[in-house]
Short mmCIF file of C-alpha atoms in Angstrom, two decimals:
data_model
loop_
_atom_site.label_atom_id
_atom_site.label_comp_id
_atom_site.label_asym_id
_atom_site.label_seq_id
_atom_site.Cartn_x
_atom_site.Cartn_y
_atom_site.Cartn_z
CA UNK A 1 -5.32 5.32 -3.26
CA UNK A 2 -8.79 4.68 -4.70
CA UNK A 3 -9.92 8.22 -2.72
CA UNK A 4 -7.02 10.90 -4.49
CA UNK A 5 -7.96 8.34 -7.74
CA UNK A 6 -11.22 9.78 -7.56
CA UNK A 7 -10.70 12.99 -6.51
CA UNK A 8 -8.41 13.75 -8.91
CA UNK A 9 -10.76 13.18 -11.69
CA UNK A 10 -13.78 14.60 -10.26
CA UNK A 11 -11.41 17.98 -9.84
CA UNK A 12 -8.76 18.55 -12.78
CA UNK A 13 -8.07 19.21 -16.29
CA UNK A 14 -4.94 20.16 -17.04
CA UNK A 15 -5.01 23.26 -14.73
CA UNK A 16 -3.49 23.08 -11.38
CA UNK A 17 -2.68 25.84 -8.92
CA UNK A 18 -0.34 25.33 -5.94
CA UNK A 19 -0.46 27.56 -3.18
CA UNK A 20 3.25 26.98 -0.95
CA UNK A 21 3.22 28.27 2.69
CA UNK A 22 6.53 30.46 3.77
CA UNK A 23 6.65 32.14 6.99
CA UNK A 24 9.65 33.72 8.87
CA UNK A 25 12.24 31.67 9.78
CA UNK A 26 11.57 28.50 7.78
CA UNK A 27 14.38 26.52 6.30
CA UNK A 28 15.29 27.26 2.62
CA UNK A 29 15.04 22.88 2.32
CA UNK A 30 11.50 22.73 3.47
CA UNK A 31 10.88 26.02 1.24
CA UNK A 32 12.58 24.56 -1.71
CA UNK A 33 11.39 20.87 -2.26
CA UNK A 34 7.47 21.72 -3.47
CA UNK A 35 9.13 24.62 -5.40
CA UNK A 36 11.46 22.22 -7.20
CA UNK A 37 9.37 19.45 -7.77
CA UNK A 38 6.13 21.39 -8.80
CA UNK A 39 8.78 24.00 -10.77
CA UNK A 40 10.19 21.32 -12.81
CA UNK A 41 6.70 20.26 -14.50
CA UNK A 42 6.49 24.04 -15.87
CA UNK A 43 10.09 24.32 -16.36
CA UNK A 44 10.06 20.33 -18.37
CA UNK A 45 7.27 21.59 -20.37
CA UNK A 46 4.85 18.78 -19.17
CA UNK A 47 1.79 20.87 -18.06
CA UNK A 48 2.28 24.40 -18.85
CA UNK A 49 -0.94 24.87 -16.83
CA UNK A 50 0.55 24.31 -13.52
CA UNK A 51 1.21 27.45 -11.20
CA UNK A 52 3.12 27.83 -8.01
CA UNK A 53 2.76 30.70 -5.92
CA UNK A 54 3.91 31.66 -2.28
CA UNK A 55 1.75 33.10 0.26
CA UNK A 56 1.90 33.96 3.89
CA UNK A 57 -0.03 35.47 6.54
CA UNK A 58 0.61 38.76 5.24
CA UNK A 59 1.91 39.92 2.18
CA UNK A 60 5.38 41.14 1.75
CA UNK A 61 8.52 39.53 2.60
CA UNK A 62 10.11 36.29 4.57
CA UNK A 63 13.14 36.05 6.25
CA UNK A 64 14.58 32.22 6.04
CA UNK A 65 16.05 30.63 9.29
CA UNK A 66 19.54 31.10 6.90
CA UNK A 67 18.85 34.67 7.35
CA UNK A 68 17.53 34.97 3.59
CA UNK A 69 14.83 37.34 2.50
CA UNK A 70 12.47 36.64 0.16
CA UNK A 71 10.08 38.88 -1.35
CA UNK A 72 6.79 39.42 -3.19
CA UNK A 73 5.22 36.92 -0.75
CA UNK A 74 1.29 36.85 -1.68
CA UNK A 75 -1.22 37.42 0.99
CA UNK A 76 -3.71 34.58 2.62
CA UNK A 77 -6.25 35.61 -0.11
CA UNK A 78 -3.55 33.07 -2.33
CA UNK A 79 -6.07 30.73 -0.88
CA UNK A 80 -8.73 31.00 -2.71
CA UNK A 81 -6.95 30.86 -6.19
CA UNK A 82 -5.44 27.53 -5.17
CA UNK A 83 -6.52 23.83 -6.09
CA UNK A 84 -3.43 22.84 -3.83
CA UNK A 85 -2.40 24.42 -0.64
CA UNK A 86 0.78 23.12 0.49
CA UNK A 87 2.66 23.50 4.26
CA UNK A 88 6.00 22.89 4.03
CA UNK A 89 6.64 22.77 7.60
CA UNK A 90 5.66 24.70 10.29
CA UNK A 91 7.12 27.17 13.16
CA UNK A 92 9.52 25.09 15.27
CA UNK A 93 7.63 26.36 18.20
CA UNK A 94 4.65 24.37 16.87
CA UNK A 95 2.11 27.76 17.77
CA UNK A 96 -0.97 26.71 17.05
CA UNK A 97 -3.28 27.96 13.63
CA UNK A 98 -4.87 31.60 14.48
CA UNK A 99 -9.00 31.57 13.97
CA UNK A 100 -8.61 33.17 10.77
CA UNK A 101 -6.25 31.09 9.10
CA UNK A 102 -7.89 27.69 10.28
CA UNK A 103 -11.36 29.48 9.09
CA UNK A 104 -9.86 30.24 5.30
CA UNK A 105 -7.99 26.60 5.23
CA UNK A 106 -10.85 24.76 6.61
CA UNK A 107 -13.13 26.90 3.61
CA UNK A 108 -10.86 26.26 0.57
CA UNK A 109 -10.85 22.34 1.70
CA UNK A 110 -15.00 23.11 1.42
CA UNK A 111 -14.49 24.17 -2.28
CA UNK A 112 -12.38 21.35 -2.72
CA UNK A 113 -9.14 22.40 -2.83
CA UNK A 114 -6.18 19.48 -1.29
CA UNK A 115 -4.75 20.65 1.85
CA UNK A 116 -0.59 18.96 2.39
CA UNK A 117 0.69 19.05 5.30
CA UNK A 118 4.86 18.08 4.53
CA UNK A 119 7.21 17.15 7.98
CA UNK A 120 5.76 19.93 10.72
CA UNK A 121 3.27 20.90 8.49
CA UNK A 122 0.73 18.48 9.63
CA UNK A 123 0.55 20.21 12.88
CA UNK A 124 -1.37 23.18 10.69
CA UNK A 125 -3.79 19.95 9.29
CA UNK A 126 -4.30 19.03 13.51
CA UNK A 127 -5.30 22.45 14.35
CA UNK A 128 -8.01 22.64 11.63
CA UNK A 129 -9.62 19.37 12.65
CA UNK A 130 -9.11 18.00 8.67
CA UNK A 131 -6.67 14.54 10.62
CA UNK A 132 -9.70 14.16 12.55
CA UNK A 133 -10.48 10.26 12.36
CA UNK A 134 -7.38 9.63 9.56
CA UNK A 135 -4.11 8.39 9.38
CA UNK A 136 -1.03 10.80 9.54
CA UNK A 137 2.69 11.02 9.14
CA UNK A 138 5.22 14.01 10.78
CA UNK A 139 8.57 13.99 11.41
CA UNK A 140 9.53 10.93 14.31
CA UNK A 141 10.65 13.62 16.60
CA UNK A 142 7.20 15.05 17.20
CA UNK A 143 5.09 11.92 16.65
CA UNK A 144 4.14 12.14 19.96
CA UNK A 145 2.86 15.43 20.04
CA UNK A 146 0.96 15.48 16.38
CA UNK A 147 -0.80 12.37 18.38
CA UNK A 148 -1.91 14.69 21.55
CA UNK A 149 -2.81 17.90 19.34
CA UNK A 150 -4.97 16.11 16.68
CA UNK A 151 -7.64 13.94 18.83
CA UNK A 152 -9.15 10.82 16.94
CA UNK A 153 -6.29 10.71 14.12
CA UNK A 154 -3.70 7.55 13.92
CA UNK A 155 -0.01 8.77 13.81
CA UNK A 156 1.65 5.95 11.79
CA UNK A 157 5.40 5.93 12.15
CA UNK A 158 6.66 3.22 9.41
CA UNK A 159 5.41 5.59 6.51
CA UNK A 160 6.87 8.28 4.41
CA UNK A 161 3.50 9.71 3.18
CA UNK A 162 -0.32 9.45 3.59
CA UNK A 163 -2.72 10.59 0.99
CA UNK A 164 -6.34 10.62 1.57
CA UNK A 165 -7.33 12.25 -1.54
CA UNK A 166 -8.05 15.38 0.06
CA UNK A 167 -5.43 15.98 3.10
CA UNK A 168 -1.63 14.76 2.57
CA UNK A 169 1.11 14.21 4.85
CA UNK A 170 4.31 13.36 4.92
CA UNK A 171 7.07 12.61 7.35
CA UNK A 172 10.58 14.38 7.73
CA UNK A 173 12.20 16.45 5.58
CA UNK A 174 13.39 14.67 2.29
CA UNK A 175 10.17 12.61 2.87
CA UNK A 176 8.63 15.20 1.50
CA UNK A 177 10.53 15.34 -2.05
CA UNK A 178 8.54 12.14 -1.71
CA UNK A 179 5.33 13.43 -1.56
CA UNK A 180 5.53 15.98 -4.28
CA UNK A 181 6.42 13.30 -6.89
CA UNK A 182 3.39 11.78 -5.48
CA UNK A 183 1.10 14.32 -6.11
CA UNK A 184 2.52 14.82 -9.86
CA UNK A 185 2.11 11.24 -10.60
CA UNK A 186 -1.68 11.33 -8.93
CA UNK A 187 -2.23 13.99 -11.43
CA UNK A 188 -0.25 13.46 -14.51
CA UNK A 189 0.81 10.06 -14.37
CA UNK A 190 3.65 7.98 -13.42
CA UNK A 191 5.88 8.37 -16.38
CA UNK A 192 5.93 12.17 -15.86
CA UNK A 193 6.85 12.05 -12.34
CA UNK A 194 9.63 10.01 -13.39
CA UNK A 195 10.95 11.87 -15.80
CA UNK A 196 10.77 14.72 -13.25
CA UNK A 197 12.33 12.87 -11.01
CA UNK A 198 15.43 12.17 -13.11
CA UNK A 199 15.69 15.68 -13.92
CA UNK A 200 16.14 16.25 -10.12
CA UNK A 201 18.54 13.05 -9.68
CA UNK A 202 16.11 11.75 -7.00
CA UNK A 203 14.61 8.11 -6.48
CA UNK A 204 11.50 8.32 -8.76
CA UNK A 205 9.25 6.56 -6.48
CA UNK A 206 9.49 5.52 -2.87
CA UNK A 207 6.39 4.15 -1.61
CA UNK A 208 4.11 5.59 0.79
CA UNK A 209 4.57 3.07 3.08
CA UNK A 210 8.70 2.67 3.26
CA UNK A 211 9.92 3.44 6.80
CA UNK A 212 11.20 6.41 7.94
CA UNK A 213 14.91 6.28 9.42
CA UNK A 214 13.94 6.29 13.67
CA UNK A 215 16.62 6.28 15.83
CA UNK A 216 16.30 2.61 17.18
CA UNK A 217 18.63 -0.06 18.40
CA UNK A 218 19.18 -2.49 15.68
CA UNK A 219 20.23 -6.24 16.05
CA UNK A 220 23.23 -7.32 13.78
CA UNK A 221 22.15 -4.44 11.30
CA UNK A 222 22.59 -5.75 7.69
CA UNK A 223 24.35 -3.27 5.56
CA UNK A 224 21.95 -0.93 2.78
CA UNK A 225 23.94 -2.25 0.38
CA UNK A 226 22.58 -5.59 0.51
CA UNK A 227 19.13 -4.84 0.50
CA UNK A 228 19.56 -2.59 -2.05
CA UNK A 229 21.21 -4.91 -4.19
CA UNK A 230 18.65 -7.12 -4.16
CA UNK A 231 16.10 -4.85 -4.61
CA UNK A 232 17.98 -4.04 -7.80
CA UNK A 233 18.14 -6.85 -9.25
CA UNK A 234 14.20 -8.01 -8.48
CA UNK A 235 13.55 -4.89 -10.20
CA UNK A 236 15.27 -5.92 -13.27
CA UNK A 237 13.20 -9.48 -12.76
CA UNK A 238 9.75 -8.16 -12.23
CA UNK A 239 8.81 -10.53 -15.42
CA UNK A 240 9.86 -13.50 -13.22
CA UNK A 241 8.65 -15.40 -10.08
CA UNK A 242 9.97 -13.47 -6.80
CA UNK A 243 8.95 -15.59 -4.27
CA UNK A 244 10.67 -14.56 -1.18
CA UNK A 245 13.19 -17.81 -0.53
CA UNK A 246 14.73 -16.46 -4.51
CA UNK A 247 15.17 -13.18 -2.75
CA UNK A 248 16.40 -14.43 0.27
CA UNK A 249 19.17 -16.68 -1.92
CA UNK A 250 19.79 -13.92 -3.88
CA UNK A 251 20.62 -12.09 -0.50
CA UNK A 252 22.91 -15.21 0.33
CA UNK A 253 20.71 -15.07 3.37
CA UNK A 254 18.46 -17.59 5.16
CA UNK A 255 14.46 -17.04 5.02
CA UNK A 256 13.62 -15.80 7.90
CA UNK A 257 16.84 -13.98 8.11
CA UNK A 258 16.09 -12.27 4.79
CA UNK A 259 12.67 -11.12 5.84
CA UNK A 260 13.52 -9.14 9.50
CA UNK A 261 16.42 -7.34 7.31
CA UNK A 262 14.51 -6.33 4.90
CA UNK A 263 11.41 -5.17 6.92
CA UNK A 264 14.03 -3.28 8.76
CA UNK A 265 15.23 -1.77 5.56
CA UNK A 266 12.14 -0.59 3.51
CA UNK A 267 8.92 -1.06 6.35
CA UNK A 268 7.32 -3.52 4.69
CA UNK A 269 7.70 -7.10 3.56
CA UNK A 270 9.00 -8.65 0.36
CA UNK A 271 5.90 -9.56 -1.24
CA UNK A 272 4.43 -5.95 -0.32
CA UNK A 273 7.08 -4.11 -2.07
CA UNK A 274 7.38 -6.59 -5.06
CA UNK A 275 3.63 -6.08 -5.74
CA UNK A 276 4.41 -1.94 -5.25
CA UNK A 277 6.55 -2.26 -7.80
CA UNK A 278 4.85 -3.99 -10.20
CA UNK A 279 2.21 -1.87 -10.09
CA UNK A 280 4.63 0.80 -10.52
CA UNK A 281 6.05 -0.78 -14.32
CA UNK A 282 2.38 -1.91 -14.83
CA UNK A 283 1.48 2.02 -14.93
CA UNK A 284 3.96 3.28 -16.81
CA UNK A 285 3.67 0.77 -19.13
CA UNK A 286 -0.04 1.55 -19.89
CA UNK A 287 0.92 5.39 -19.89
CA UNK A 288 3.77 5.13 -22.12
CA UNK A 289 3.14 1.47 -24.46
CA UNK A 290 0.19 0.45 -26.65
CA UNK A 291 1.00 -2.90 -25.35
CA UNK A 292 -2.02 -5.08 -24.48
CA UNK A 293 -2.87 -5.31 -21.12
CA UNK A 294 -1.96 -9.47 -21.10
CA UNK A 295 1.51 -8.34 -22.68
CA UNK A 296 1.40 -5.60 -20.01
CA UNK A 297 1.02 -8.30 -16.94
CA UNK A 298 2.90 -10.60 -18.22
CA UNK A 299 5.71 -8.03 -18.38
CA UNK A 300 5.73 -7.13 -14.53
CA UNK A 301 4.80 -10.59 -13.54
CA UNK A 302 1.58 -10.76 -12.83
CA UNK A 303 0.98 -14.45 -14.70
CA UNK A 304 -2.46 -12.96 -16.39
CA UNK A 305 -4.78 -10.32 -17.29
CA UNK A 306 -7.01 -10.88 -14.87
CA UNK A 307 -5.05 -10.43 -12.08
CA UNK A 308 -3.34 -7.53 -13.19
CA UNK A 309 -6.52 -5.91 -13.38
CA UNK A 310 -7.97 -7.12 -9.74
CA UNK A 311 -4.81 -5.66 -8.34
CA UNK A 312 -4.84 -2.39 -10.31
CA UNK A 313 -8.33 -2.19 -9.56
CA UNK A 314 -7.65 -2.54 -5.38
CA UNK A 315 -4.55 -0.38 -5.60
CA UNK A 316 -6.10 2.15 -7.69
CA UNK A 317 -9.86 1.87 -7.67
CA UNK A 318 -9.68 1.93 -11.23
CA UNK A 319 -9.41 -0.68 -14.34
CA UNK A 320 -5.92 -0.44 -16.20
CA UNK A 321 -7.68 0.83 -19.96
CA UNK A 322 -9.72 3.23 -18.11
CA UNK A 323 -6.29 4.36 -16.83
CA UNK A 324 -4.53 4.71 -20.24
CA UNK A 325 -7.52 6.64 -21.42
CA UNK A 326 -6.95 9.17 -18.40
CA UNK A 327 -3.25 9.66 -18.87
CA UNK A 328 -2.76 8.55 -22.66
CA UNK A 329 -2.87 12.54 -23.83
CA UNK A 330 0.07 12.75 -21.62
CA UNK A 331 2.36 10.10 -23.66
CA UNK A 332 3.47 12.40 -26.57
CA UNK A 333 5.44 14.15 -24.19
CA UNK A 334 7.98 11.18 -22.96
CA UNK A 335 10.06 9.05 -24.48
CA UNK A 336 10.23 5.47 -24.82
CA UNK A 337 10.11 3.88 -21.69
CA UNK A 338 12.66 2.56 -20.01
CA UNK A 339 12.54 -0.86 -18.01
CA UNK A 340 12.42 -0.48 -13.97
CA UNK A 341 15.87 -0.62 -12.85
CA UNK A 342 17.14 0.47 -16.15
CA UNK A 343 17.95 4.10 -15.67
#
């Protein structure tokens, strides 16, 4: 996180311009989901500044896989006006990036534009070279093959995002819903993104690193419900000690038990996703509270000041007043903020 922390203030104000990918025969889903998140900050009134265009590889029209046209399509040349470029997915055949288009995606990245691959659009990240010696996420399905086209990257299956700073990707389809509210809380903070998120009637924040769904055997599954019970009600008890035998009772499960299920759930372990979430409050607390920071901590259970701030500064490679300064312009714009697990 500490690299898109940076980036992010080393390249925007409140301008941002978001250049989407269409090409024939994509799916109005994978179309739609930047569209409707990145829509809904102009549309909320949050940053006016923010602009969305589509672009192809020619100008003109698309025809959807749905057999859909859509027109006024803008021409490559869309990315040079852009501060995001964003691939949606990508040709089911997987061709590979012509010359020119790697040449004009691997120059805006220069300038320093962000370059997202979402679900199959990571294979047009591969064929530039820009996964070269990172992390990356696709759908499960073609894992495999993002792995054999993009030489010295790490394909990490257990994630639902990856953000470098500069290059983005995400796994399957609504992973990438995901991703987008990623990028708007990178930018504008975590409060907006909910709020955005609520508009949508979507889960405000699922973390990079929750699992996507793989079809695996499963011993003695334990139903969703259960886990996500639990993870309701810790979210309603961030104040308190979660230690993971309180989680495991509240589960009416044994310890060990407790842990495979919910590692099999969410991808990572209890204490991961309790400190994720934390973090979570502890932002939008600073963004939307003139609470001190040792009422802040104390708040998402952090016990003290100073370890709020070693965490904040690990996860986010920044101190939690030098956050509030960044995003503070943003608060007259929300509400009153309501508890995690509240909405």
């Amino acid at each position: 996180m500490d690299a898109y922390f940076r980036w992010n203030q080393a390249n925007f104000g409140g301008i941002m311009r978001i250049a989407v990918y269409a090409f024939d025969d994509i799916t109005m889903f994978h179309l739609a989901a930047p569209l409707m998140v990145f829509g809904e900050v102009g549309r909320l009134g949050l940053a006016p500044d923010w602009q969305t265009r589509l672009w192809s590889d020619r100008e003109g029209t698309i025809r959807t896989i749905e057999g859909y046209p859509i027109g006024e399509v803008a021409g490559p040349a869309t990315l040079e006006w852009a501060d995001i470029i964003v691939f949606p997915s990508w040709p089911q055949s997987l061709v590979p990036v012509n010359d020119g288009l790697k040449n004009m995606i691997t120059a805006a990245h220069a300038r320093g534009a962000a370059i997202a691959g979402l679900c199959l659009g990571a294979f047009a990240l591969a064929d530039t070279g820009l996964l070269a010696g990172r992390s990356a996420v696709t759908h499960w399905e073609v894992m495999p093959l993002l792995a054999e086209r993009s030489i010295g990257s790490e394909v990490d299956s257990s994630v639902l995002y990856i953000d470098h700073g500069d290059v983005l990707t995400s796994a399957g389809t609504a992973s990438a819903i995901d991703a987008c509210l990623h990028l708007v809380r990178t930018h504008l903070g975590s409060a907006i993104a909910t709020r955005i998120a609520r508009s949508l009637v979507v889960a405000p924040h699922r973390e990079g690193g929750q699992a996507q769904y793989i079809d695996r055997p499963l011993a003695q599954p334990v139903s969703d419900t259960t886990m996500a019970e639990v993870q309701e009600w810790a979210l309603t008890h961030l104040d308190e000690p979660l230690t993971v035998d309180r989680l495991a009772d509240q589960a009416q499960m044994s310890r060990r038990s407790f842990v495979r299920h919910f590692h099999q759930s969410t991808g990572t372990t209890p204490a991961r996703w309790i400190l994720e979430h934390r973090l979570q409050e502890a932002r939008a607390l600073l963004e939307t509270t003139d609470w001190t920071v040792d009422t802040i901590a104390a708040k998402c259970g952090f016990g003290s000041s100073v370890t709020l701030r070693q965490r904040f500064a690990a996860a986010f490679a920044t101190s939690p007043t030098a956050y509030r300064r960044q995003f503070a312009d943003k608060r007259g714009n929300m509400a009153a903020p309501t508890p995690t697990g509240q909405q």
